[in-house]
Structure formats: C-alpha cells, structure tokens
Amino acid sequence: MYRIEFYPSNRKTFKAVLLRQLSLYWNQKFFLLQNLSFFIVSVLLFHITANTINFEIYLVFLLFSLTLSFDALLIHDYNKRILEQFLLLGINLEVILIAKILAHIIFVGVPFIMITLLFDYLTTNLIPEFATLLVLLLVITNILLVNLFSSALCLISKQNMLVVILAIPFIIPTMIFASSAIHEAVYINILASIFLLELPIFLISSAAIIKSVIRYQ
C-alpha cells in the first residue's frame, strides 16, 4: 500500500520548504498583486455591467485568477534543479509538493478568500457564514491541486494553454458542487470528498511525472 511517511528528515524538509516557498512568494509579490488585481477588476467590471453579482461569478473569476499562477508551483524549482536535488537526497517528493500547496494556500489563497468574503458582504449586506469560508477554502485547495498537476504536465509539454484546457474537466465537479454548497450544506461533504480523492491522485501523479522528467532529461 502506498503511504507518505513523515520521517524526522521529511518533517524538517517540509518546514524548510514551506518557509522557503513563503519567502519566495514574499520576494515576488508582483504575481500575487497581478492575480488579485485581475480578480478585483473582473468582479467590479461584471458588477458595473450587470448591476448584480452572485457567488457563482466569484467562483468563476477565482478559478481564472488562480490559473494565472499555476506554473509558479514547480517551474522555478525545476529550472533551478532544486527538485532534482531533493530526489538525490532521497526525500519524498510528495512531501515537497504538499509544502508547496500549503504555502500557496497561505500566501495566495487566504487573500483571495478575504477579498471574496468582503465583496460578498458589500453586495449582500449579510455577514458571510462559516460554510462560505469552508467552501472557498475547499474550492481553492482543489483548484491548486489541479494546478499542481497542470504544472507538472508543463514540464513535459511547453504548450501551457493546451495543458490548462486539458485540466478544465478536473475542475468542473468542484465548481458545480461549490455553487450548490452555498445553498445546501450537504454539498460541502461532496466538496470535501472531492478533495480527499484528488489529493493522493494528483500528488502521486505529479510526483511521478516530475521523477520521469528529471530521469530522462
């Protein structure tokens, strides 16, 4: 049975990679500002044009905004041969990928959640419920897992737009159930199930792709 075990060295590596990734994002704040600006401008333009907006529209713009930075998960470390060094040290690549996803959630996902909740409050005059926060967190995490897989595929193919198109079917279930989860809490369980299903699949698949690319480069 395939298991990811956090040995002491892996725990230290996880912490080191997490802190390094957060520091890297902090030093490259432009890409975060770029994504946030795209999201804010898109929401404002839609609201001005349609004179109304609902939560499903937020989810669509959230998807587009997060997809803009999908290649930031792996490309930099791959070009710097950092991933190759981790493999040579015998460190589980899945541990590295989990740390990268968590760093992306902290640095990128949290600001998106805060802005989305703020927009939702300003347009509805209702304080967002905890369920809304949970839905946004699950949606962002699921999108980032798909982005991780897309970023790994980009190491094989340089056709980034083609990779994004191929990844869309994996995101559709999340978007469908997320729009329903806002109105009925039972769909949050389905979103959580999608996350639990995608987590091992995309982690193992992405790690396998990276290992293959490094081995045959």
Tab-separated table of N, CA and C in Angstrom, residues 5 26 38-39 71 90 100-101 167 176 184 207:
chain	number	residue	atom	x	y	z
A	5	GLU	N	5.117	8.848	4.424
A	5	GLU	CA	5.501	8.852	5.823
A	5	GLU	C	6.389	10.061	6.105
A	26	TRP	N	6.968	36.045	-1.017
A	26	TRP	CA	7.047	37.398	-0.459
A	26	TRP	C	7.989	38.281	-1.275
A	38	PHE	N	-6.428	41.203	-11.174
A	38	PHE	CA	-7.298	40.611	-12.191
A	38	PHE	C	-8.647	40.237	-11.589
A	39	PHE	N	-8.615	39.646	-10.404
A	39	PHE	CA	-9.851	39.223	-9.747
A	39	PHE	C	-10.722	40.426	-9.384
A	71	ASP	N	1.753	27.811	-13.087
A	71	ASP	CA	3.104	27.343	-13.372
A	71	ASP	C	4.113	27.770	-12.310
A	90	GLY	N	17.018	11.720	-1.513
A	90	GLY	CA	16.115	10.659	-1.082
A	90	GLY	C	14.892	11.149	-0.332
A	100	LYS	N	4.469	22.959	-0.842
A	100	LYS	CA	4.251	23.993	-1.850
A	100	LYS	C	2.769	24.379	-1.935
A	101	ILE	N	1.902	23.380	-1.893
A	101	ILE	CA	0.466	23.656	-1.935
A	101	ILE	C	0.046	24.473	-0.715
A	167	ALA	N	-6.910	20.412	-18.267
A	167	ALA	CA	-7.157	20.325	-16.823
A	167	ALA	C	-8.558	20.776	-16.436
A	176	ILE	N	-19.206	22.953	-9.804
A	176	ILE	CA	-20.639	22.627	-9.758
A	176	ILE	C	-21.111	22.450	-8.321
A	184	GLU	N	-26.949	24.684	0.062
A	184	GLU	CA	-27.231	23.479	0.837
A	184	GLU	C	-25.920	22.922	1.381
A	207	ALA	N	4.147	13.808	-8.724
A	207	ALA	CA	5.476	13.336	-8.322
A	207	ALA	C	6.046	12.363	-9.350
